[in-house]
Amino acid sequence: MQKAAVIGIGSNSVRMLVAQIEEDGFTRLTRDREGTRLFAGLDQAGNLSRTSMEKTAAAVDRMAVSAGKIGCDSLHIFATSASRDARNGADFLALLKEKTGVEPEIISVYYGADVTEADGQKVGKSLAAAFKDADVNVINGGQPVYYYMISLE
């Protein structure tokens, strides 16, 4: 049986779930949470502060190390609102890669109802430039709540 870790990066906290994967579901092994206030570092230009990015990346790194010590076979990191909304979101993703060593293979950018296709493509091109080995897909998600959702696989 495999052990998997999932780390979710939100606007105010980073959370991790480690589970034993079973044929009919999973068993939770451990959970972790750290308040990092990533979105609090957002300036008027829409950029995350270096301090908030580093604090969040350090929490993700700590959790990734913990997952490794538990013996996880896989680690998945997902970023939510703050990194999607930030103009320098690609810089934040690069910092996560530097700290954790996790290289996203597929990056899916879903843009919402209030975003033009041209703006969605611009975000996709920025991510493709930052992660040259990744396959970047830009998709009209049409969601009314978020401007962007970015999935790293």
PDB file of C-alpha atoms in Angstrom:
ATOM      1  CA  MET A   1       0.000   0.000   0.000  1.00  0.00           C
ATOM      2  CA  GLN A   2       1.131   3.494  -0.793  1.00  0.00           C
ATOM      3  CA  LYS A   3       1.411   6.539   1.427  1.00  0.00           C
ATOM      4  CA  ALA A   4       0.666   9.893  -0.157  1.00  0.00           C
ATOM      5  CA  ALA A   5       0.953  13.466   1.063  1.00  0.00           C
ATOM      6  CA  VAL A   6      -1.071  16.403  -0.192  1.00  0.00           C
ATOM      7  CA  ILE A   7      -0.097  19.964   0.714  1.00  0.00           C
ATOM      8  CA  GLY A   8      -2.559  22.762   0.062  1.00  0.00           C
ATOM      9  CA  ILE A   9      -1.398  26.364   0.030  1.00  0.00           C
ATOM     10  CA  GLY A  10      -4.167  28.811   0.881  1.00  0.00           C
ATOM     11  CA  SER A  11      -4.416  32.527   1.424  1.00  0.00           C
ATOM     12  CA  ASN A  12      -3.793  32.281   5.156  1.00  0.00           C
ATOM     13  CA  SER A  13      -2.445  28.828   5.882  1.00  0.00           C
ATOM     14  CA  VAL A  14      -0.678  25.750   4.560  1.00  0.00           C
ATOM     15  CA  ARG A  15      -2.222  22.358   5.293  1.00  0.00           C
ATOM     16  CA  MET A  16      -0.958  18.834   4.794  1.00  0.00           C
ATOM     17  CA  LEU A  17      -2.729  15.492   4.830  1.00  0.00           C
ATOM     18  CA  VAL A  18      -0.795  12.219   4.794  1.00  0.00           C
ATOM     19  CA  ALA A  19      -2.836   9.120   4.024  1.00  0.00           C
ATOM     20  CA  GLN A  20      -2.410   5.404   3.475  1.00  0.00           C
ATOM     21  CA  ILE A  21      -3.992   4.630   0.089  1.00  0.00           C
ATOM     22  CA  GLU A  22      -6.147   1.512   0.166  1.00  0.00           C
ATOM     23  CA  GLU A  23      -8.241  -0.334  -2.425  1.00  0.00           C
ATOM     24  CA  ASP A  24     -11.497   1.112  -1.147  1.00  0.00           C
ATOM     25  CA  GLY A  25     -10.333   4.563  -0.022  1.00  0.00           C
ATOM     26  CA  PHE A  26      -7.728   5.886   2.353  1.00  0.00           C
ATOM     27  CA  THR A  27      -6.816   6.073   6.022  1.00  0.00           C
ATOM     28  CA  ARG A  28      -5.638   9.399   7.391  1.00  0.00           C
ATOM     29  CA  LEU A  29      -2.244   9.023   9.031  1.00  0.00           C
ATOM     30  CA  THR A  30      -1.520  12.608  10.030  1.00  0.00           C
ATOM     31  CA  ARG A  31      -2.457  16.198   9.380  1.00  0.00           C
ATOM     32  CA  ASP A  32      -0.553  19.448   9.774  1.00  0.00           C
ATOM     33  CA  ARG A  33      -1.406  23.134   9.535  1.00  0.00           C
ATOM     34  CA  GLU A  34       0.591  26.333   9.750  1.00  0.00           C
ATOM     35  CA  GLY A  35      -0.721  29.870   9.497  1.00  0.00           C
ATOM     36  CA  THR A  36       1.438  31.767   7.008  1.00  0.00           C
ATOM     37  CA  ARG A  37      -0.787  34.674   5.881  1.00  0.00           C
ATOM     38  CA  LEU A  38       0.470  34.569   2.291  1.00  0.00           C
ATOM     39  CA  PHE A  39      -2.279  36.869   1.016  1.00  0.00           C
ATOM     40  CA  ALA A  40      -1.516  39.455   3.736  1.00  0.00           C
ATOM     41  CA  GLY A  41       1.700  40.133   1.811  1.00  0.00           C
ATOM     42  CA  LEU A  42      -0.190  41.250  -1.304  1.00  0.00           C
ATOM     43  CA  ASP A  43       0.614  44.847  -2.288  1.00  0.00           C
ATOM     44  CA  GLN A  44      -1.534  47.279  -4.270  1.00  0.00           C
ATOM     45  CA  ALA A  45       0.116  46.221  -7.516  1.00  0.00           C
ATOM     46  CA  GLY A  46      -1.014  42.629  -6.900  1.00  0.00           C
ATOM     47  CA  ASN A  47       2.387  41.196  -5.960  1.00  0.00           C
ATOM     48  CA  LEU A  48       3.096  38.958  -2.972  1.00  0.00           C
ATOM     49  CA  SER A  49       5.834  40.188  -0.645  1.00  0.00           C
ATOM     50  CA  ARG A  50       9.082  38.253  -0.577  1.00  0.00           C
ATOM     51  CA  THR A  51       8.629  37.764   3.186  1.00  0.00           C
ATOM     52  CA  SER A  52       5.177  36.176   2.871  1.00  0.00           C
ATOM     53  CA  MET A  53       6.349  33.960  -0.004  1.00  0.00           C
ATOM     54  CA  GLU A  54       9.409  32.784   1.959  1.00  0.00           C
ATOM     55  CA  LYS A  55       7.379  32.087   5.117  1.00  0.00           C
ATOM     56  CA  THR A  56       4.887  30.035   3.122  1.00  0.00           C
ATOM     57  CA  ALA A  57       7.602  28.195   1.178  1.00  0.00           C
ATOM     58  CA  ALA A  58       9.352  27.354   4.470  1.00  0.00           C
ATOM     59  CA  ALA A  59       6.125  25.840   5.836  1.00  0.00           C
ATOM     60  CA  VAL A  60       5.661  23.793   2.644  1.00  0.00           C
ATOM     61  CA  ASP A  61       9.280  22.619   2.844  1.00  0.00           C
ATOM     62  CA  ARG A  62       8.885  21.614   6.514  1.00  0.00           C
ATOM     63  CA  MET A  63       5.772  19.612   5.650  1.00  0.00           C
ATOM     64  CA  ALA A  64       7.422  18.003   2.615  1.00  0.00           C
ATOM     65  CA  VAL A  65      10.350  16.901   4.803  1.00  0.00           C
ATOM     66  CA  SER A  66       7.883  15.521   7.360  1.00  0.00           C
ATOM     67  CA  ALA A  67       6.089  13.575   4.608  1.00  0.00           C
ATOM     68  CA  GLY A  68       9.416  12.111   3.520  1.00  0.00           C
ATOM     69  CA  LYS A  69      10.229  11.003   7.070  1.00  0.00           C
ATOM     70  CA  ILE A  70       6.836   9.277   7.291  1.00  0.00           C
ATOM     71  CA  GLY A  71       7.737   7.349   4.129  1.00  0.00           C
ATOM     72  CA  CYS A  72       5.369   8.887   1.592  1.00  0.00           C
ATOM     73  CA  ASP A  73       5.600   7.484  -1.907  1.00  0.00           C
ATOM     74  CA  SER A  74       4.186  10.649  -3.481  1.00  0.00           C
ATOM     75  CA  LEU A  75       3.841  14.321  -2.676  1.00  0.00           C
ATOM     76  CA  HIS A  76       1.346  16.666  -4.334  1.00  0.00           C
ATOM     77  CA  ILE A  77       1.322  20.408  -3.796  1.00  0.00           C
ATOM     78  CA  PHE A  78      -1.658  22.574  -4.734  1.00  0.00           C
ATOM     79  CA  ALA A  79      -1.792  26.350  -4.520  1.00  0.00           C
ATOM     80  CA  THR A  80      -5.034  28.217  -4.041  1.00  0.00           C
ATOM     81  CA  SER A  81      -6.260  31.805  -4.112  1.00  0.00           C
ATOM     82  CA  ALA A  82      -3.272  33.927  -3.075  1.00  0.00           C
ATOM     83  CA  SER A  83      -0.880  32.447  -5.613  1.00  0.00           C
ATOM     84  CA  ARG A  84      -3.508  32.460  -8.353  1.00  0.00           C
ATOM     85  CA  ASP A  85      -4.397  36.102  -7.794  1.00  0.00           C
ATOM     86  CA  ALA A  86      -0.838  37.404  -7.456  1.00  0.00           C
ATOM     87  CA  ARG A  87       0.950  38.987 -10.398  1.00  0.00           C
ATOM     88  CA  ASN A  88       4.192  37.379  -9.269  1.00  0.00           C
ATOM     89  CA  GLY A  89       2.624  33.941  -8.797  1.00  0.00           C
ATOM     90  CA  ALA A  90       5.235  32.394 -11.113  1.00  0.00           C
ATOM     91  CA  ASP A  91       7.977  33.716  -8.798  1.00  0.00           C
ATOM     92  CA  PHE A  92       6.228  32.068  -5.863  1.00  0.00           C
ATOM     93  CA  LEU A  93       5.972  28.730  -7.708  1.00  0.00           C
ATOM     94  CA  ALA A  94       9.681  28.954  -8.581  1.00  0.00           C
ATOM     95  CA  LEU A  95      10.491  29.552  -4.901  1.00  0.00           C
ATOM     96  CA  LEU A  96       8.445  26.486  -3.942  1.00  0.00           C
ATOM     97  CA  LYS A  97      10.395  24.425  -6.474  1.00  0.00           C
ATOM     98  CA  GLU A  98      13.685  25.770  -5.088  1.00  0.00           C
ATOM     99  CA  LYS A  99      12.716  24.974  -1.475  1.00  0.00           C
ATOM    100  CA  THR A 100      11.006  21.607  -1.952  1.00  0.00           C
ATOM    101  CA  GLY A 101      12.548  20.203  -5.109  1.00  0.00           C
ATOM    102  CA  VAL A 102       9.060  19.389  -6.382  1.00  0.00           C
ATOM    103  CA  GLU A 103       8.991  19.913 -10.145  1.00  0.00           C
ATOM    104  CA  PRO A 104       5.515  20.287 -11.547  1.00  0.00           C
ATOM    105  CA  GLU A 105       5.073  18.202 -14.683  1.00  0.00           C
ATOM    106  CA  ILE A 106       1.659  19.531 -15.669  1.00  0.00           C
ATOM    107  CA  ILE A 107       0.376  22.997 -14.863  1.00  0.00           C
ATOM    108  CA  SER A 108      -3.298  23.610 -15.547  1.00  0.00           C
ATOM    109  CA  VAL A 109      -4.523  27.197 -15.507  1.00  0.00           C
ATOM    110  CA  TYR A 110      -8.296  27.554 -15.241  1.00  0.00           C
ATOM    111  CA  TYR A 111      -9.456  31.113 -15.784  1.00  0.00           C
ATOM    112  CA  GLY A 112     -12.769  32.387 -14.493  1.00  0.00           C
ATOM    113  CA  ALA A 113     -15.783  34.153 -15.907  1.00  0.00           C
ATOM    114  CA  ASP A 114     -14.318  37.631 -15.350  1.00  0.00           C
ATOM    115  CA  VAL A 115     -11.023  36.879 -17.142  1.00  0.00           C
ATOM    116  CA  THR A 116     -10.486  37.226 -20.882  1.00  0.00           C
ATOM    117  CA  GLU A 117      -8.940  34.401 -22.881  1.00  0.00           C
ATOM    118  CA  ALA A 118      -6.005  36.715 -23.720  1.00  0.00           C
ATOM    119  CA  ASP A 119      -5.308  37.321 -20.008  1.00  0.00           C
ATOM    120  CA  GLY A 120      -5.579  33.596 -19.290  1.00  0.00           C
ATOM    121  CA  GLN A 121      -3.079  32.864 -22.054  1.00  0.00           C
ATOM    122  CA  LYS A 122      -0.741  35.547 -20.665  1.00  0.00           C
ATOM    123  CA  VAL A 123      -0.674  33.788 -17.279  1.00  0.00           C
ATOM    124  CA  GLY A 124      -0.066  30.470 -19.054  1.00  0.00           C
ATOM    125  CA  LYS A 125       2.870  31.901 -21.020  1.00  0.00           C
ATOM    126  CA  SER A 126       4.384  33.328 -17.820  1.00  0.00           C
ATOM    127  CA  LEU A 127       4.209  29.924 -16.131  1.00  0.00           C
ATOM    128  CA  ALA A 128       5.597  28.168 -19.231  1.00  0.00           C
ATOM    129  CA  ALA A 129       8.588  30.536 -19.173  1.00  0.00           C
ATOM    130  CA  ALA A 130       9.231  29.840 -15.480  1.00  0.00           C
ATOM    131  CA  PHE A 131       8.793  26.054 -15.793  1.00  0.00           C
ATOM    132  CA  LYS A 132      10.290  25.169 -19.161  1.00  0.00           C
ATOM    133  CA  ASP A 133       9.957  21.380 -18.689  1.00  0.00           C
ATOM    134  CA  ALA A 134       6.294  21.536 -17.693  1.00  0.00           C
ATOM    135  CA  ASP A 135       3.307  21.135 -19.967  1.00  0.00           C
ATOM    136  CA  VAL A 136       1.062  24.186 -19.414  1.00  0.00           C
ATOM    137  CA  ASN A 137      -2.634  23.979 -20.275  1.00  0.00           C
ATOM    138  CA  VAL A 138      -4.923  27.026 -20.221  1.00  0.00           C
ATOM    139  CA  ILE A 139      -8.617  26.236 -19.830  1.00  0.00           C
ATOM    140  CA  ASN A 140     -11.733  28.401 -19.627  1.00  0.00           C
ATOM    141  CA  GLY A 141     -13.140  27.204 -16.309  1.00  0.00           C
ATOM    142  CA  GLY A 142     -15.890  29.818 -16.252  1.00  0.00           C
ATOM    143  CA  GLN A 143     -16.049  29.871 -12.455  1.00  0.00           C
ATOM    144  CA  PRO A 144     -17.655  33.061 -11.083  1.00  0.00           C
ATOM    145  CA  VAL A 145     -15.777  33.184  -7.757  1.00  0.00           C
ATOM    146  CA  TYR A 146     -12.051  32.950  -8.609  1.00  0.00           C
ATOM    147  CA  TYR A 147     -10.129  34.689 -11.350  1.00  0.00           C
ATOM    148  CA  TYR A 148      -7.681  31.779 -11.646  1.00  0.00           C
ATOM    149  CA  MET A 149      -7.153  28.266 -10.318  1.00  0.00           C
ATOM    150  CA  ILE A 150      -3.743  26.745 -10.928  1.00  0.00           C
ATOM    151  CA  SER A 151      -3.121  23.041 -10.492  1.00  0.00           C
ATOM    152  CA  LEU A 152       0.362  21.505 -10.357  1.00  0.00           C
ATOM    153  CA  GLU A 153       0.546  17.796 -11.095  1.00  0.00           C
TER     154      GLU A 153
END
